[in-house]
PDB file of C-alpha atoms in Angstrom:
ATOM      1  CA  UNK B 258      67.459   2.464  80.661  1.00  0.00           C
ATOM      2  CA  UNK B 259      64.010   0.710  80.555  1.00  0.00           C
ATOM      3  CA  UNK B 260      60.950   3.579  80.498  1.00  0.00           C
ATOM      4  CA  UNK B 261      59.660   2.789  83.478  1.00  0.00           C
ATOM      5  CA  UNK B 262      55.750   1.591  84.108  1.00  0.00           C
ATOM      6  CA  UNK B 263      53.015   4.211  84.460  1.00  0.00           C
ATOM      7  CA  UNK B 264      49.547   4.039  85.566  1.00  0.00           C
ATOM      8  CA  UNK B 265      47.278   5.658  83.500  1.00  0.00           C
ATOM      9  CA  UNK B 266      44.121   6.636  85.253  1.00  0.00           C
ATOM     10  CA  UNK B 267      40.573   5.140  83.838  1.00  0.00           C
ATOM     11  CA  UNK B 268      39.984   7.532  81.183  1.00  0.00           C
ATOM     12  CA  UNK B 269      43.850   7.045  80.535  1.00  0.00           C
ATOM     13  CA  UNK B 270      45.190  10.207  81.440  1.00  0.00           C
ATOM     14  CA  UNK B 271      47.905  11.249  84.291  1.00  0.00           C
ATOM     15  CA  UNK B 272      48.391  14.510  85.736  1.00  0.00           C
ATOM     16  CA  UNK B 273      52.008  16.741  84.238  1.00  0.00           C
ATOM     17  CA  UNK B 274      53.332  19.264  86.475  1.00  0.00           C
ATOM     18  CA  UNK B 275      55.493  21.867  84.902  1.00  0.00           C
ATOM     19  CA  UNK B 276      57.691  23.141  86.830  1.00  0.00           C
ATOM     20  CA  UNK B 277      60.868  26.416  85.287  1.00  0.00           C
ATOM     21  CA  UNK B 278      63.990  24.631  85.277  1.00  0.00           C
ATOM     22  CA  UNK B 279      66.134  27.747  86.440  1.00  0.00           C
ATOM     23  CA  UNK B 280      64.109  30.028  88.665  1.00  0.00           C
ATOM     24  CA  UNK B 281      61.580  26.633  90.498  1.00  0.00           C
ATOM     25  CA  UNK B 282      58.758  28.311  89.940  1.00  0.00           C
ATOM     26  CA  UNK B 283      55.866  25.633  89.781  1.00  0.00           C
ATOM     27  CA  UNK B 284      54.263  27.010  86.332  1.00  0.00           C
ATOM     28  CA  UNK B 285      51.436  24.215  85.562  1.00  0.00           C
ATOM     29  CA  UNK B 286      49.155  21.163  86.120  1.00  0.00           C
ATOM     30  CA  UNK B 287      47.642  19.794  83.080  1.00  0.00           C
ATOM     31  CA  UNK B 288      47.324  16.465  81.442  1.00  0.00           C
ATOM     32  CA  UNK B 289      48.679  13.775  79.562  1.00  0.00           C
ATOM     33  CA  UNK B 290      47.669  10.716  77.453  1.00  0.00           C
ATOM     34  CA  UNK B 291      50.486   8.413  76.534  1.00  0.00           C
ATOM     35  CA  UNK B 292      50.324  10.592  72.546  1.00  0.00           C
ATOM     36  CA  UNK B 293      50.288  13.364  74.502  1.00  0.00           C
ATOM     37  CA  UNK B 294      52.846  12.137  76.172  1.00  0.00           C
ATOM     38  CA  UNK B 295      54.702  10.803  72.860  1.00  0.00           C
ATOM     39  CA  UNK B 296      54.988  13.700  71.709  1.00  0.00           C
ATOM     40  CA  UNK B 297      57.052  15.579  74.000  1.00  0.00           C
ATOM     41  CA  UNK B 298      59.453  12.820  74.202  1.00  0.00           C
ATOM     42  CA  UNK B 299      59.889  13.107  70.168  1.00  0.00           C
ATOM     43  CA  UNK B 300      59.398  16.628  69.830  1.00  0.00           C
ATOM     44  CA  UNK B 301      61.223  18.205  72.930  1.00  0.00           C
ATOM     45  CA  UNK B 302      58.237  20.283  73.437  1.00  0.00           C
ATOM     46  CA  UNK B 303      55.384  19.731  76.031  1.00  0.00           C
ATOM     47  CA  UNK B 304      52.122  18.769  75.321  1.00  0.00           C
ATOM     48  CA  UNK B 305      49.384  17.638  76.980  1.00  0.00           C
ATOM     49  CA  UNK B 306      45.878  16.473  76.865  1.00  0.00           C
ATOM     50  CA  UNK B 307      42.746  18.916  76.910  1.00  0.00           C
ATOM     51  CA  UNK B 308      40.038  17.021  78.781  1.00  0.00           C
ATOM     52  CA  UNK B 309      37.349  19.653  78.001  1.00  0.00           C
ATOM     53  CA  UNK B 310      38.019  19.841  74.353  1.00  0.00           C
ATOM     54  CA  UNK B 311      39.235  16.585  73.625  1.00  0.00           C
ATOM     55  CA  UNK B 312      42.076  16.858  72.615  1.00  0.00           C
ATOM     56  CA  UNK B 313      46.312  16.832  72.242  1.00  0.00           C
ATOM     57  CA  UNK B 314      48.136  20.119  71.948  1.00  0.00           C
ATOM     58  CA  UNK B 315      51.176  21.690  72.455  1.00  0.00           C
ATOM     59  CA  UNK B 316      51.713  23.769  75.106  1.00  0.00           C
ATOM     60  CA  UNK B 317      52.084  27.311  73.265  1.00  0.00           C
ATOM     61  CA  UNK B 318      50.428  26.585  70.059  1.00  0.00           C
ATOM     62  CA  UNK B 319      48.638  29.334  70.191  1.00  0.00           C
ATOM     63  CA  UNK B 320      50.875  32.105  72.163  1.00  0.00           C
ATOM     64  CA  UNK B 321      54.305  31.432  70.683  1.00  0.00           C
ATOM     65  CA  UNK B 322      54.999  30.461  74.931  1.00  0.00           C
ATOM     66  CA  UNK B 323      56.354  26.640  75.104  1.00  0.00           C
ATOM     67  CA  UNK B 324      57.594  24.970  76.843  1.00  0.00           C
ATOM     68  CA  UNK B 325      61.792  22.795  75.814  1.00  0.00           C
ATOM     69  CA  UNK B 326      61.800  20.093  78.337  1.00  0.00           C
ATOM     70  CA  UNK B 327      64.931  19.454  80.429  1.00  0.00           C
ATOM     71  CA  UNK B 328      63.789  16.560  81.605  1.00  0.00           C
ATOM     72  CA  UNK B 329      60.636  14.741  82.846  1.00  0.00           C
ATOM     73  CA  UNK B 330      60.459  12.768  85.848  1.00  0.00           C
ATOM     74  CA  UNK B 331      57.964  10.344  87.262  1.00  0.00           C
ATOM     75  CA  UNK B 332      56.852   9.729  90.547  1.00  0.00           C
ATOM     76  CA  UNK B 333      57.584   6.208  92.587  1.00  0.00           C
ATOM     77  CA  UNK B 334      54.462   5.270  91.865  1.00  0.00           C
ATOM     78  CA  UNK B 335      53.808   6.454  88.185  1.00  0.00           C
ATOM     79  CA  UNK B 336      51.264   7.787  88.389  1.00  0.00           C
ATOM     80  CA  UNK B 337      52.106  11.168  87.703  1.00  0.00           C
ATOM     81  CA  UNK B 338      54.706  13.157  86.091  1.00  0.00           C
ATOM     82  CA  UNK B 339      56.990  16.073  86.265  1.00  0.00           C
ATOM     83  CA  UNK B 340      58.405  18.112  82.951  1.00  0.00           C
ATOM     84  CA  UNK B 341      60.887  19.943  84.103  1.00  0.00           C
ATOM     85  CA  UNK B 342      61.043  23.081  81.279  1.00  0.00           C
ATOM     86  CA  UNK B 343      62.281  26.502  80.039  1.00  0.00           C
ATOM     87  CA  UNK B 344      59.429  28.468  79.603  1.00  0.00           C
ATOM     88  CA  UNK B 345      58.839  31.024  76.697  1.00  0.00           C
ATOM     89  CA  UNK B 346      56.900  33.702  77.514  1.00  0.00           C
ATOM     90  CA  UNK B 347      54.437  33.269  80.879  1.00  0.00           C
ATOM     91  CA  UNK B 348      52.226  29.615  81.339  1.00  0.00           C
ATOM     92  CA  UNK B 349      49.479  31.014  82.226  1.00  0.00           C
ATOM     93  CA  UNK B 350      47.222  32.602  80.013  1.00  0.00           C
ATOM     94  CA  UNK B 351      46.248  35.080  81.651  1.00  0.00           C
ATOM     95  CA  UNK B 352      48.971  36.596  81.816  1.00  0.00           C
ATOM     96  CA  UNK B 353      51.144  35.678  84.955  1.00  0.00           C
ATOM     97  CA  UNK B 354      54.414  34.134  84.649  1.00  0.00           C
ATOM     98  CA  UNK B 355      52.764  30.497  87.091  1.00  0.00           C
ATOM     99  CA  UNK B 356      48.811  29.685  86.574  1.00  0.00           C
ATOM    100  CA  UNK B 357      49.560  29.457  90.635  1.00  0.00           C
ATOM    101  CA  UNK B 358      49.469  33.262  91.129  1.00  0.00           C
ATOM    102  CA  UNK B 359      46.841  33.384  94.180  1.00  0.00           C
ATOM    103  CA  UNK B 360      47.161  32.126  98.133  1.00  0.00           C
ATOM    104  CA  UNK B 361      43.987  29.905  98.566  1.00  0.00           C
ATOM    105  CA  UNK B 362      42.980  33.247 100.190  1.00  0.00           C
ATOM    106  CA  UNK B 363      42.503  35.003  97.341  1.00  0.00           C
ATOM    107  CA  UNK B 364      45.806  36.577  97.557  1.00  0.00           C
ATOM    108  CA  UNK B 365      48.076  37.555  94.562  1.00  0.00           C
ATOM    109  CA  UNK B 366      50.994  36.047  94.917  1.00  0.00           C
ATOM    110  CA  UNK B 367      52.343  35.846  90.947  1.00  0.00           C
ATOM    111  CA  UNK B 368      53.683  38.237  88.641  1.00  0.00           C
ATOM    112  CA  UNK B 369      52.716  38.867  84.998  1.00  0.00           C
ATOM    113  CA  UNK B 370      54.978  38.824  82.492  1.00  0.00           C
ATOM    114  CA  UNK B 371      52.711  39.941  79.408  1.00  0.00           C
ATOM    115  CA  UNK B 372      49.217  41.075  78.119  1.00  0.00           C
ATOM    116  CA  UNK B 373      47.014  38.220  77.165  1.00  0.00           C
ATOM    117  CA  UNK B 374      45.687  41.125  75.359  1.00  0.00           C
ATOM    118  CA  UNK B 375      48.572  41.130  72.710  1.00  0.00           C
ATOM    119  CA  UNK B 376      48.957  37.430  72.810  1.00  0.00           C
ATOM    120  CA  UNK B 377      44.893  35.624  72.047  1.00  0.00           C
TER     121      UNK B 377
ATOM    122  CA  UNK Y 138      40.522  38.529 100.739  1.00  0.00           C
ATOM    123  CA  UNK Y 139      37.776  35.990  99.883  1.00  0.00           C
ATOM    124  CA  UNK Y 140      37.997  32.353  99.359  1.00  0.00           C
ATOM    125  CA  UNK Y 141      38.256  30.950  95.854  1.00  0.00           C
ATOM    126  CA  UNK Y 142      35.645  28.632  94.487  1.00  0.00           C
ATOM    127  CA  UNK Y 143      37.548  25.029  93.931  1.00  0.00           C
ATOM    128  CA  UNK Y 144      36.729  23.124  91.043  1.00  0.00           C
ATOM    129  CA  UNK Y 145      36.691  19.942  92.594  1.00  0.00           C
ATOM    130  CA  UNK Y 146      36.088  16.889  90.263  1.00  0.00           C
ATOM    131  CA  UNK Y 147      33.593  14.612  90.094  1.00  0.00           C
ATOM    132  CA  UNK Y 148      34.985  12.546  92.479  1.00  0.00           C
ATOM    133  CA  UNK Y 149      35.172  15.603  94.543  1.00  0.00           C
ATOM    134  CA  UNK Y 150      38.896  15.008  94.482  1.00  0.00           C
ATOM    135  CA  UNK Y 151      41.753  18.336  93.409  1.00  0.00           C
ATOM    136  CA  UNK Y 152      45.184  17.511  92.904  1.00  0.00           C
ATOM    137  CA  UNK Y 153      48.215  19.103  95.058  1.00  0.00           C
ATOM    138  CA  UNK Y 154      51.073  19.419  94.084  1.00  0.00           C
ATOM    139  CA  UNK Y 155      54.245  19.769  97.041  1.00  0.00           C
ATOM    140  CA  UNK Y 156      57.011  21.783  96.820  1.00  0.00           C
ATOM    141  CA  UNK Y 157      60.016  22.101  99.218  1.00  0.00           C
ATOM    142  CA  UNK Y 158      59.287  26.080 100.260  1.00  0.00           C
ATOM    143  CA  UNK Y 159      63.320  26.714 100.616  1.00  0.00           C
ATOM    144  CA  UNK Y 160      64.610  24.650  98.062  1.00  0.00           C
ATOM    145  CA  UNK Y 161      61.679  24.438  95.057  1.00  0.00           C
ATOM    146  CA  UNK Y 162      61.957  20.528  94.781  1.00  0.00           C
ATOM    147  CA  UNK Y 163      58.840  19.437  93.878  1.00  0.00           C
ATOM    148  CA  UNK Y 164      58.162  16.237  96.319  1.00  0.00           C
ATOM    149  CA  UNK Y 165      54.786  15.156  95.079  1.00  0.00           C
ATOM    150  CA  UNK Y 166      51.793  14.842  94.251  1.00  0.00           C
ATOM    151  CA  UNK Y 167      48.305  13.631  95.902  1.00  0.00           C
ATOM    152  CA  UNK Y 168      44.943  14.670  96.197  1.00  0.00           C
ATOM    153  CA  UNK Y 169      42.534  16.856  99.275  1.00  0.00           C
ATOM    154  CA  UNK Y 170      38.678  16.558  99.039  1.00  0.00           C
ATOM    155  CA  UNK Y 171      37.421  19.296 100.639  1.00  0.00           C
ATOM    156  CA  UNK Y 172      37.935  17.856 104.074  1.00  0.00           C
ATOM    157  CA  UNK Y 173      42.007  17.327 103.757  1.00  0.00           C
ATOM    158  CA  UNK Y 174      42.110  20.977 102.503  1.00  0.00           C
ATOM    159  CA  UNK Y 175      40.369  22.732 105.367  1.00  0.00           C
ATOM    160  CA  UNK Y 176      42.433  20.378 107.753  1.00  0.00           C
ATOM    161  CA  UNK Y 177      45.201  21.343 106.010  1.00  0.00           C
ATOM    162  CA  UNK Y 178      44.353  25.354 106.623  1.00  0.00           C
ATOM    163  CA  UNK Y 179      43.415  24.772 109.967  1.00  0.00           C
ATOM    164  CA  UNK Y 180      46.442  22.828 111.372  1.00  0.00           C
ATOM    165  CA  UNK Y 181      48.739  24.119 108.913  1.00  0.00           C
ATOM    166  CA  UNK Y 182      50.312  21.181 108.551  1.00  0.00           C
ATOM    167  CA  UNK Y 183      49.102  19.281 104.533  1.00  0.00           C
ATOM    168  CA  UNK Y 184      47.288  16.771 104.756  1.00  0.00           C
ATOM    169  CA  UNK Y 185      45.938  14.665 101.994  1.00  0.00           C
ATOM    170  CA  UNK Y 186      42.965  12.160 100.745  1.00  0.00           C
ATOM    171  CA  UNK Y 187      44.246   8.446  99.715  1.00  0.00           C
ATOM    172  CA  UNK Y 188      42.025   7.531  96.929  1.00  0.00           C
ATOM    173  CA  UNK Y 189      43.053   3.746  97.368  1.00  0.00           C
ATOM    174  CA  UNK Y 190      42.091   3.530 100.777  1.00  0.00           C
ATOM    175  CA  UNK Y 191      39.653   5.817 101.224  1.00  0.00           C
ATOM    176  CA  UNK Y 192      40.445   8.288 103.844  1.00  0.00           C
ATOM    177  CA  UNK Y 193      41.910  11.586 105.139  1.00  0.00           C
ATOM    178  CA  UNK Y 194      45.815  10.950 105.769  1.00  0.00           C
ATOM    179  CA  UNK Y 195      48.499  13.402 107.594  1.00  0.00           C
ATOM    180  CA  UNK Y 196      51.357  13.236 105.500  1.00  0.00           C
ATOM    181  CA  UNK Y 197      54.255  12.328 108.353  1.00  0.00           C
ATOM    182  CA  UNK Y 198      51.269  11.176 110.200  1.00  0.00           C
ATOM    183  CA  UNK Y 199      52.967   7.075 110.604  1.00  0.00           C
ATOM    184  CA  UNK Y 200      56.975   8.145 109.283  1.00  0.00           C
ATOM    185  CA  UNK Y 201      56.906  11.590 111.256  1.00  0.00           C
ATOM    186  CA  UNK Y 202      58.155  12.807 107.721  1.00  0.00           C
ATOM    187  CA  UNK Y 203      55.263  16.052 108.387  1.00  0.00           C
ATOM    188  CA  UNK Y 204      54.916  18.565 106.130  1.00  0.00           C
ATOM    189  CA  UNK Y 205      54.773  22.467 107.603  1.00  0.00           C
ATOM    190  CA  UNK Y 206      52.932  24.845 105.725  1.00  0.00           C
ATOM    191  CA  UNK Y 207      54.053  27.697 104.460  1.00  0.00           C
ATOM    192  CA  UNK Y 208      51.063  28.813 101.887  1.00  0.00           C
ATOM    193  CA  UNK Y 209      48.905  27.160  99.695  1.00  0.00           C
ATOM    194  CA  UNK Y 210      48.010  28.572  96.382  1.00  0.00           C
ATOM    195  CA  UNK Y 211      45.666  27.119  94.227  1.00  0.00           C
ATOM    196  CA  UNK Y 212      45.799  28.250  89.502  1.00  0.00           C
ATOM    197  CA  UNK Y 213      43.920  29.434  87.503  1.00  0.00           C
ATOM    198  CA  UNK Y 214      41.210  27.919  87.008  1.00  0.00           C
ATOM    199  CA  UNK Y 215      40.850  26.672  90.747  1.00  0.00           C
ATOM    200  CA  UNK Y 216      41.348  22.791  89.769  1.00  0.00           C
ATOM    201  CA  UNK Y 217      44.670  22.275  91.393  1.00  0.00           C
ATOM    202  CA  UNK Y 218      46.775  23.280  94.616  1.00  0.00           C
ATOM    203  CA  UNK Y 219      50.255  24.288  95.150  1.00  0.00           C
ATOM    204  CA  UNK Y 220      50.861  22.990  98.747  1.00  0.00           C
ATOM    205  CA  UNK Y 221      54.527  25.736  99.496  1.00  0.00           C
ATOM    206  CA  UNK Y 222      56.047  23.222 102.203  1.00  0.00           C
ATOM    207  CA  UNK Y 223      59.041  22.699 104.755  1.00  0.00           C
ATOM    208  CA  UNK Y 224      59.440  18.897 104.828  1.00  0.00           C
ATOM    209  CA  UNK Y 225      60.639  17.441 108.071  1.00  0.00           C
ATOM    210  CA  UNK Y 226      63.037  14.011 106.813  1.00  0.00           C
ATOM    211  CA  UNK Y 227      61.658  12.855 103.241  1.00  0.00           C
ATOM    212  CA  UNK Y 228      58.526  13.237 100.894  1.00  0.00           C
ATOM    213  CA  UNK Y 229      58.278  10.107  99.357  1.00  0.00           C
ATOM    214  CA  UNK Y 230      57.900   6.553 101.765  1.00  0.00           C
ATOM    215  CA  UNK Y 231      60.438   4.997  99.423  1.00  0.00           C
ATOM    216  CA  UNK Y 232      63.272   6.865 101.474  1.00  0.00           C
ATOM    217  CA  UNK Y 233      63.820   9.404  98.172  1.00  0.00           C
ATOM    218  CA  UNK Y 234      63.819  13.309  99.483  1.00  0.00           C
ATOM    219  CA  UNK Y 235      61.228  14.101  96.452  1.00  0.00           C
ATOM    220  CA  UNK Y 236      58.867  11.275  94.780  1.00  0.00           C
ATOM    221  CA  UNK Y 237      59.650  12.336  91.009  1.00  0.00           C
ATOM    222  CA  UNK Y 238      63.502  11.175  91.798  1.00  0.00           C
ATOM    223  CA  UNK Y 239      63.706   9.089  88.713  1.00  0.00           C
ATOM    224  CA  UNK Y 240      63.267  10.254  84.877  1.00  0.00           C
ATOM    225  CA  UNK Y 241      61.029   9.031  82.673  1.00  0.00           C
ATOM    226  CA  UNK Y 242      64.015   6.739  81.379  1.00  0.00           C
ATOM    227  CA  UNK Y 243      64.755   4.979  84.367  1.00  0.00           C
ATOM    228  CA  UNK Y 244      67.667   7.009  85.561  1.00  0.00           C
ATOM    229  CA  UNK Y 245      67.573   7.213  89.266  1.00  0.00           C
ATOM    230  CA  UNK Y 246      68.155  11.371  90.409  1.00  0.00           C
ATOM    231  CA  UNK Y 247      66.911  12.208  93.339  1.00  0.00           C
ATOM    232  CA  UNK Y 248      68.590  11.868  96.658  1.00  0.00           C
ATOM    233  CA  UNK Y 249      67.583   8.967  99.463  1.00  0.00           C
ATOM    234  CA  UNK Y 250      67.804  11.408 102.604  1.00  0.00           C
ATOM    235  CA  UNK Y 251      66.135   7.941 105.058  1.00  0.00           C
ATOM    236  CA  UNK Y 252      66.429   4.037 104.999  1.00  0.00           C
ATOM    237  CA  UNK Y 253      62.532   3.084 104.633  1.00  0.00           C
ATOM    238  CA  UNK Y 254      63.356   0.330 106.879  1.00  0.00           C
ATOM    239  CA  UNK Y 255      64.237   2.465 109.408  1.00  0.00           C
ATOM    240  CA  UNK Y 256      60.665   4.066 109.190  1.00  0.00           C
ATOM    241  CA  UNK Y 257      58.128   1.873 108.218  1.00  0.00           C
TER     242      UNK Y 257
END
């Protein structure tokens, strides 16, 4: 197996979708650099790149809500990644299991699994 | 319910992840403009914006492999969308059910559901 060519964008980012490998729930969308992807594959834990803080970060580094990697997939044109993960705690800093806890109409449909005041 | 504020990027794009509402499979990642999102909500079928062709497109407009919308979700910081869809045929132009049909090591893990030569 050879690694596929990845189409990082002009800023050297690729979007990565994290999905709970067990429940199938889509947890979050964040960005990776080549270095963040390497760290992810090397350590077996999801790493991303914060575009606002301009730094590599390990998911759960502060909260303990890590994402253990089961598989990393790439899409047909190599410009998006899918992380299949085993999520500890909740993925969202708001305490919800998934960052996608609301419909676009503002209705809450997600499940809160921790109290952010206890964690951060 | 009021609509949430969406954080379109500097190019007026937002990434949108399409997930099969029945199987939970993550099908693709594409981008929307405000107009593409409006079309999606108005028609009940997934629309995206092609950054390379610089145009609004209806998913399945050519192939017939449309995505009927069950729900549109937005993430915590309003900069990503999740389309929960009923996918006709396969989502990927390669004939696979999902665009994420390979691991990053190049191993094929997805299921081919149509022959692209028959469709395009």
